[in-house]
CSV table of C-alpha atoms and ligand atoms in Angstrom, one decimal:
chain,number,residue,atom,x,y,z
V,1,UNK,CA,-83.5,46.7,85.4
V,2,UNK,CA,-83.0,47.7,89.0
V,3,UNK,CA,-83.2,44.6,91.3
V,4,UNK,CA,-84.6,46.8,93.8
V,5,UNK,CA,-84.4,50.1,95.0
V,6,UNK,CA,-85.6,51.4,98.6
V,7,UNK,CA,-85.8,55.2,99.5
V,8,UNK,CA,-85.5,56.1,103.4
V,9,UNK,CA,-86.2,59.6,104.3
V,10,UNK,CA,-85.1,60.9,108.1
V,11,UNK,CA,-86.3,64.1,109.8
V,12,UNK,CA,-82.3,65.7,109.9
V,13,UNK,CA,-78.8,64.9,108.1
V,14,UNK,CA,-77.6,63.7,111.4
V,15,UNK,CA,-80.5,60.6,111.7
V,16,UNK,CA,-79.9,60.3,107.5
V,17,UNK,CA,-76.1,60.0,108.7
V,18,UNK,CA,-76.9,57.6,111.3
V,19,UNK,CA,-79.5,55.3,109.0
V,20,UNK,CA,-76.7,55.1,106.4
V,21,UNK,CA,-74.3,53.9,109.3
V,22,UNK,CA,-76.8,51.0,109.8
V,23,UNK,CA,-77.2,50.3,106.2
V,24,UNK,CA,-73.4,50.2,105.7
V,25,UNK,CA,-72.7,48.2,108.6
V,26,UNK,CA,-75.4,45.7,108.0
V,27,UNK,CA,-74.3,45.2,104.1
V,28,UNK,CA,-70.8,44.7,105.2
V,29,UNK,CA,-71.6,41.7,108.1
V,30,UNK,CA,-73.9,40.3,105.8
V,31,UNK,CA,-71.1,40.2,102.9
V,32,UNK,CA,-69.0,38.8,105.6
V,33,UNK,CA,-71.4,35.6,106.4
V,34,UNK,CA,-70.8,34.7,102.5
V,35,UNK,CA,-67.4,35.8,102.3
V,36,UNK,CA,-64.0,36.0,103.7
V,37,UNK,CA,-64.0,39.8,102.3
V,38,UNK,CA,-66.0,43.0,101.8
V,39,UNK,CA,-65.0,44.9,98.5
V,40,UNK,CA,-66.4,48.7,98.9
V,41,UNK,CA,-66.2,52.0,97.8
V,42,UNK,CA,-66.4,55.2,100.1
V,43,UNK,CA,-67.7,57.9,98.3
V,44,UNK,CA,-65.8,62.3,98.7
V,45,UNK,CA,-67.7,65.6,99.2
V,46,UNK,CA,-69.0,66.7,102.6
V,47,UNK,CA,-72.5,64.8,103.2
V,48,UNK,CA,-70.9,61.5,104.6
V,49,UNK,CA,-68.2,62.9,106.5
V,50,UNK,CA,-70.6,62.6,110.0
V,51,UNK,CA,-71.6,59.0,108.6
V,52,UNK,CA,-67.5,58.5,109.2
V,53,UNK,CA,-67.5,59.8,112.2
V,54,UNK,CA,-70.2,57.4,113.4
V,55,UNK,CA,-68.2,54.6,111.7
V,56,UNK,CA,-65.1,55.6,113.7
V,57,UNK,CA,-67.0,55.3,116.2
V,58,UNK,CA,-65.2,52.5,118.7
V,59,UNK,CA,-68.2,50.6,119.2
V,60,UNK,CA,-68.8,50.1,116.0
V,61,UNK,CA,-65.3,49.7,115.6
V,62,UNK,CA,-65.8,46.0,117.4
V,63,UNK,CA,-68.7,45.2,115.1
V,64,UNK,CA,-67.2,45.8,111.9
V,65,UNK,CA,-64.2,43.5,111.0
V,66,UNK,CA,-62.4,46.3,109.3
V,67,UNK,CA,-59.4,44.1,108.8
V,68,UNK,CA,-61.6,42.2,106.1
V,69,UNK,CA,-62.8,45.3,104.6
V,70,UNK,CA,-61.0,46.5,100.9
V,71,UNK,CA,-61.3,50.5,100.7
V,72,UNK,CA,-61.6,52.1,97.6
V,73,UNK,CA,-62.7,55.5,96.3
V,74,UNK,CA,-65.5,56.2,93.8
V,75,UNK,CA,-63.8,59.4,92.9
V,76,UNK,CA,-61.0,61.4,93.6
V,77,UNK,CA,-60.0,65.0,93.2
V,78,UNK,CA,-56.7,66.1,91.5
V,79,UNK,CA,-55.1,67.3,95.0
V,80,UNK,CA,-52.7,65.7,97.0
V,81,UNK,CA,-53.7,63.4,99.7
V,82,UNK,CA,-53.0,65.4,102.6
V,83,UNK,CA,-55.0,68.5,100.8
V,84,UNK,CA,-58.0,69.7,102.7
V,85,UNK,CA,-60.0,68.4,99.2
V,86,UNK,CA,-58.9,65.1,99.1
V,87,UNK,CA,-61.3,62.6,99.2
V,88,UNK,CA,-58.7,60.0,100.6
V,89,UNK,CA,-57.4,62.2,103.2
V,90,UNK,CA,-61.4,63.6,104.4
V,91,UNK,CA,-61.6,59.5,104.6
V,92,UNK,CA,-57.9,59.0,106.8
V,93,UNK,CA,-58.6,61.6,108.8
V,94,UNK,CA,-62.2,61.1,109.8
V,95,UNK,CA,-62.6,57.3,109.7
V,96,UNK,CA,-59.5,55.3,108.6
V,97,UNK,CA,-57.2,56.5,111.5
V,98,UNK,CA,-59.6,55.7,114.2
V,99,UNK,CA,-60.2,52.0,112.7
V,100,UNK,CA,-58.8,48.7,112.9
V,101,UNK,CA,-57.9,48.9,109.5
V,102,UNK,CA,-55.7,46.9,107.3
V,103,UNK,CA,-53.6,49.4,105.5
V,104,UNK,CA,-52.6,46.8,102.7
V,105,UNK,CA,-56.1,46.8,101.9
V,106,UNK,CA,-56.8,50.8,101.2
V,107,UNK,CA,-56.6,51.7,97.9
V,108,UNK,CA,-56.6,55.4,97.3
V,109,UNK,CA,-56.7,57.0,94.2
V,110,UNK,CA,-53.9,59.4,92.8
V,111,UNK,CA,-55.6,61.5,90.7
V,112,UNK,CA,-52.8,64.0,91.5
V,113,UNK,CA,-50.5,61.6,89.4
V,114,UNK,CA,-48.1,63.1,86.8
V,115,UNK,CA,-49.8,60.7,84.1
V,116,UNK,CA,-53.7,60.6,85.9
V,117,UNK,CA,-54.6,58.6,82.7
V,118,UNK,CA,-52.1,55.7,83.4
V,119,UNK,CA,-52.9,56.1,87.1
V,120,UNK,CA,-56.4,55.3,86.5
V,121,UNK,CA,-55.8,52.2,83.8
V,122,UNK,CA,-53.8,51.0,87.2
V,123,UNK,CA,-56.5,51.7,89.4
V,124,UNK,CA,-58.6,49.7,86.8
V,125,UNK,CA,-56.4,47.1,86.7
V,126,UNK,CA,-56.4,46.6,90.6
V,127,UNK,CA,-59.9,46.7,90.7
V,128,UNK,CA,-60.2,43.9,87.9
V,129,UNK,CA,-57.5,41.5,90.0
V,130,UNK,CA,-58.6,42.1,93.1
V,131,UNK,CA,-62.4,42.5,93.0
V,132,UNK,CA,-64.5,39.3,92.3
V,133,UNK,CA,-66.6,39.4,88.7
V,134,UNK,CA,-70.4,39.9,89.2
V,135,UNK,CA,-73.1,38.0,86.7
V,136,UNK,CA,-72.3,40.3,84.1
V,137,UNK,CA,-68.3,39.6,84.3
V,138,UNK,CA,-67.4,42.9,85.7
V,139,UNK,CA,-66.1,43.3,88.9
V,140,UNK,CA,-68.9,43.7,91.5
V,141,UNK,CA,-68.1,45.6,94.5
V,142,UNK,CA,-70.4,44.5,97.5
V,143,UNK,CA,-71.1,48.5,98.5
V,144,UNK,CA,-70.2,51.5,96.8
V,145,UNK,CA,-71.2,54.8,98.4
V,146,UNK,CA,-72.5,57.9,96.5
V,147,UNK,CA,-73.2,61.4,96.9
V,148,UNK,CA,-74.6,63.6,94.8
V,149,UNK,CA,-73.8,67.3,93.9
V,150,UNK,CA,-76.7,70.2,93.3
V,151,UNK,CA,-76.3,69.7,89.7
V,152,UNK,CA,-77.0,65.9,89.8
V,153,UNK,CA,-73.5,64.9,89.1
V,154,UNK,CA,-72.5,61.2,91.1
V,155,UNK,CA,-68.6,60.3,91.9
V,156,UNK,CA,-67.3,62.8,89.3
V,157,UNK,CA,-69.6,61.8,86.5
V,158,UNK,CA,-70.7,65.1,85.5
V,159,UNK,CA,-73.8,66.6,83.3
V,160,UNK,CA,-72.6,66.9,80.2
V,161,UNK,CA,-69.4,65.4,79.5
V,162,UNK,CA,-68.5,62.5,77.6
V,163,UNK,CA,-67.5,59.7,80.1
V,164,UNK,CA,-71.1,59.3,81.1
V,165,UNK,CA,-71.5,57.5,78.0
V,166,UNK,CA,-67.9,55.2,78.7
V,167,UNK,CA,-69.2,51.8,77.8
V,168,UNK,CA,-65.7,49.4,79.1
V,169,UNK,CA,-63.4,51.2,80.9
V,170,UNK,CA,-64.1,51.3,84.6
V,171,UNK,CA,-62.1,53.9,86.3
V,172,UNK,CA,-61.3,57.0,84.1
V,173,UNK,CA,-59.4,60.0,84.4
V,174,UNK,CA,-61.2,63.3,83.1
V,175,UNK,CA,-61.7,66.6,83.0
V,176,UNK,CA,-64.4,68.5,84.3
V,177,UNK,CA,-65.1,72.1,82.7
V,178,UNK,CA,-68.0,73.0,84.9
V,179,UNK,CA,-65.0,72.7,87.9
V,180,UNK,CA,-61.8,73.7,85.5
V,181,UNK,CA,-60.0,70.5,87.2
V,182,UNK,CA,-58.8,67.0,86.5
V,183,UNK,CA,-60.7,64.2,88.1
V,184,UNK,CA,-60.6,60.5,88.8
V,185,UNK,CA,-63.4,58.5,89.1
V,186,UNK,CA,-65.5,55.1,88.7
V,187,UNK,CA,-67.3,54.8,85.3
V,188,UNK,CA,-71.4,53.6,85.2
V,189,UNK,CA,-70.1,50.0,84.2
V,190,UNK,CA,-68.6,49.5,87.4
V,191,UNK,CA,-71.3,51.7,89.6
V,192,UNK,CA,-73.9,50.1,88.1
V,193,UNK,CA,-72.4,46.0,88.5
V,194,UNK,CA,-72.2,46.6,92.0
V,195,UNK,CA,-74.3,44.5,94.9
V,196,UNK,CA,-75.4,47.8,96.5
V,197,UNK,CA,-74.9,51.4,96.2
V,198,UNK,CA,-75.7,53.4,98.9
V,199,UNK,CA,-76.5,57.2,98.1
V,200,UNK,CA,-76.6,59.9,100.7
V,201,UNK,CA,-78.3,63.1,100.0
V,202,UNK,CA,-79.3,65.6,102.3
V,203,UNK,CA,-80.0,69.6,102.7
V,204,UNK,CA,-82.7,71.9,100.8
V,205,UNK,CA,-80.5,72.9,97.8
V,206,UNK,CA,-80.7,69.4,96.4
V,207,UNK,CA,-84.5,69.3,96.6
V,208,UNK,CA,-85.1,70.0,93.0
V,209,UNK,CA,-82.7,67.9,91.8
V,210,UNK,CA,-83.8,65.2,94.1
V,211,UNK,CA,-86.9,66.1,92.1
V,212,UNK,CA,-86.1,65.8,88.6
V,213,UNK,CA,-84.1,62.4,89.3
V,214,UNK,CA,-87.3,60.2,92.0
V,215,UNK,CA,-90.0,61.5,90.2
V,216,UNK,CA,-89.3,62.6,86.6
V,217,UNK,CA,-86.4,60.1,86.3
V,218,UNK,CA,-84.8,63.2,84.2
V,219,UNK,CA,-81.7,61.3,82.3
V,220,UNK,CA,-79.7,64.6,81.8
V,221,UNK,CA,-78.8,64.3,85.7
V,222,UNK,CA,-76.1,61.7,85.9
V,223,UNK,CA,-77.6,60.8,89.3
V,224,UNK,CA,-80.9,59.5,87.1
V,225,UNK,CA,-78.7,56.6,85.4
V,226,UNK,CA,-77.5,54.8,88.7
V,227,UNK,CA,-79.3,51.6,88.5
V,228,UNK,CA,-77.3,48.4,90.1
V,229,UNK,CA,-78.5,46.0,87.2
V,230,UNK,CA,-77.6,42.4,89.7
V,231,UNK,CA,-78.4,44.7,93.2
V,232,UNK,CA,-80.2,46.8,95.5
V,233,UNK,CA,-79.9,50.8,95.6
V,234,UNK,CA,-80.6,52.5,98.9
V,235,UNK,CA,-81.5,55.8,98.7
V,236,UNK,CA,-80.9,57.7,102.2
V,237,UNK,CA,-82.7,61.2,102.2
V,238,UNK,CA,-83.5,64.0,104.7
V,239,UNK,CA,-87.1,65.6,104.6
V,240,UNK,CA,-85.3,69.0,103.5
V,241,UNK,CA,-83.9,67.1,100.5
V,242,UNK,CA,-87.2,64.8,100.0
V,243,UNK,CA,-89.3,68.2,100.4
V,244,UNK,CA,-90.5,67.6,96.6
V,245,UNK,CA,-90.6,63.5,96.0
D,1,6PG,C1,-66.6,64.6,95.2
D,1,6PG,C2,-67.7,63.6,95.4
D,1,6PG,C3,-69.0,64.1,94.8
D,1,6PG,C4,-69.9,64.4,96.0
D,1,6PG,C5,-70.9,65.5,95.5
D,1,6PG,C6,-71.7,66.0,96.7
D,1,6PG,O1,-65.5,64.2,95.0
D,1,6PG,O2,-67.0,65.8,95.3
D,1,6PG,O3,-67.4,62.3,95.2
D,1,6PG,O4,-69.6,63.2,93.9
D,1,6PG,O5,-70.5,63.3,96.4
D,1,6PG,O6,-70.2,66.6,95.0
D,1,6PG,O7,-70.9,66.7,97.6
D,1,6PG,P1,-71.4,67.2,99.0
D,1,6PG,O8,-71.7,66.1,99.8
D,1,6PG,O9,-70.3,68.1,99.5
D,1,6PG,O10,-72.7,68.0,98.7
């Protein structure tokens, strides 16, 4: 049962971008009134890279506390971090350099480890000491951030492969066939525990697929099955990917 669930839609990826920005921003002050810090996740791929740059922004910089913010990663890639496909190093280079940022209190994945299985039990285990239980005893981040890919796939839970159906673990190391690569990413336990999860979609190629997951609530999508059981989902669209819904 989803607590609640809003869907904006904006006439370009740019206003989407910005909308998200407000969202974000907004969720993380309000944490902030209740608590002395913001647990969230910043999500890879291409489609929130401007909604960094507007974070980066220096103006913004001055309304965000970023030195109560804890940065993790909802998925990671298994590249180095200074690799153009890093979803840590997209994140440094766009946002995390040009904020006031606490580097203690980044936590990026290393799904390029020589053991990614043991580097994600560690990531697990940070995530379980550091991040404060939700009603349902698992750790409940106050934002995570999504994307989603033309095939419906969220962090790097794909169609298809077994860890959409990982009922304990929280952070998992897997591979993906469809890609032919190791990833790293958050498991539906945790996504789903969080206070709110913020997905960003935009362009025409995901219009079907938006399709399929607002309207026919299609399971097979891995996007389908985010539902924040204690929390609100925002759904951030542009008309081009809202064409069909
Ligand atoms: C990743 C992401 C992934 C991404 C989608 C959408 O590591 O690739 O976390 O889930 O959000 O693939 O990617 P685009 O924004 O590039 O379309």
């Amino acid at each position: 049962m989803i607590e609640s669930k809003r869907m904006i839609v904006e006439k370009s990826p740019e206003q989407a971008a910005a909308k998200a920005t407000d969202i974000f921003k907004s969720i993380v002050l309000e944490t902030l009134e209740q608590r002395d810090v913001c647990n969230l996740a910043l999500s890879g791929g291409t489609t929130p890279r401007s909604m960094y740059h507007h974070l980066a922004d220096h103006a913004l910089g001055d309304v965000i506390p970023w030195s109560k913010v804890e940065v993790y990663f909802g998925d990671e890639r298994d590249v180095p971090q200074d690799d153009v496909e890093s979803n840590f190093g997209m994140a440094q280079r766009v946002l995390l350099d040009h904020a006031p940022i606490d580097w203690s209190r980044v936590h990026a994945m290393r799904a390029d480890a020589e053991d990614i299985d043991a580097a994600s039990r560690e990531y697990e285990n940070t995530i379980r000491r550091l991040v404060p239980a939700g009603p349902n005893g698992i750790p409940q981040f106050d934002l995570i951030m999504l994307g989603m890919g033309g095939d419906g796939h969220v962090a790097s839970l794909f169609p298809h492969t077994d860890i959409l159906e990982e009922p304990q673990r929280l952070v998992v190391a897997c591979h993906v066939p469809v890609l032919g690569r190791n990833r790293m990413t958050f498991t539906f336990p945790l996504i789903n525990a969080a206070r709110n999860i913020l997905l960003l979609v935009t362009g025409d190629d995901k219009a079907e697929v938006v399709e399929r997951i607002f309207k026919q609530g299609d399971q097979a999508l891995p996007a389908a099955r985010v539902a924040p059981q204690h929390g609100t989902m925002h759904v951030v669209l542009d008309t081009a990917a809202a064409r069909l819904v």
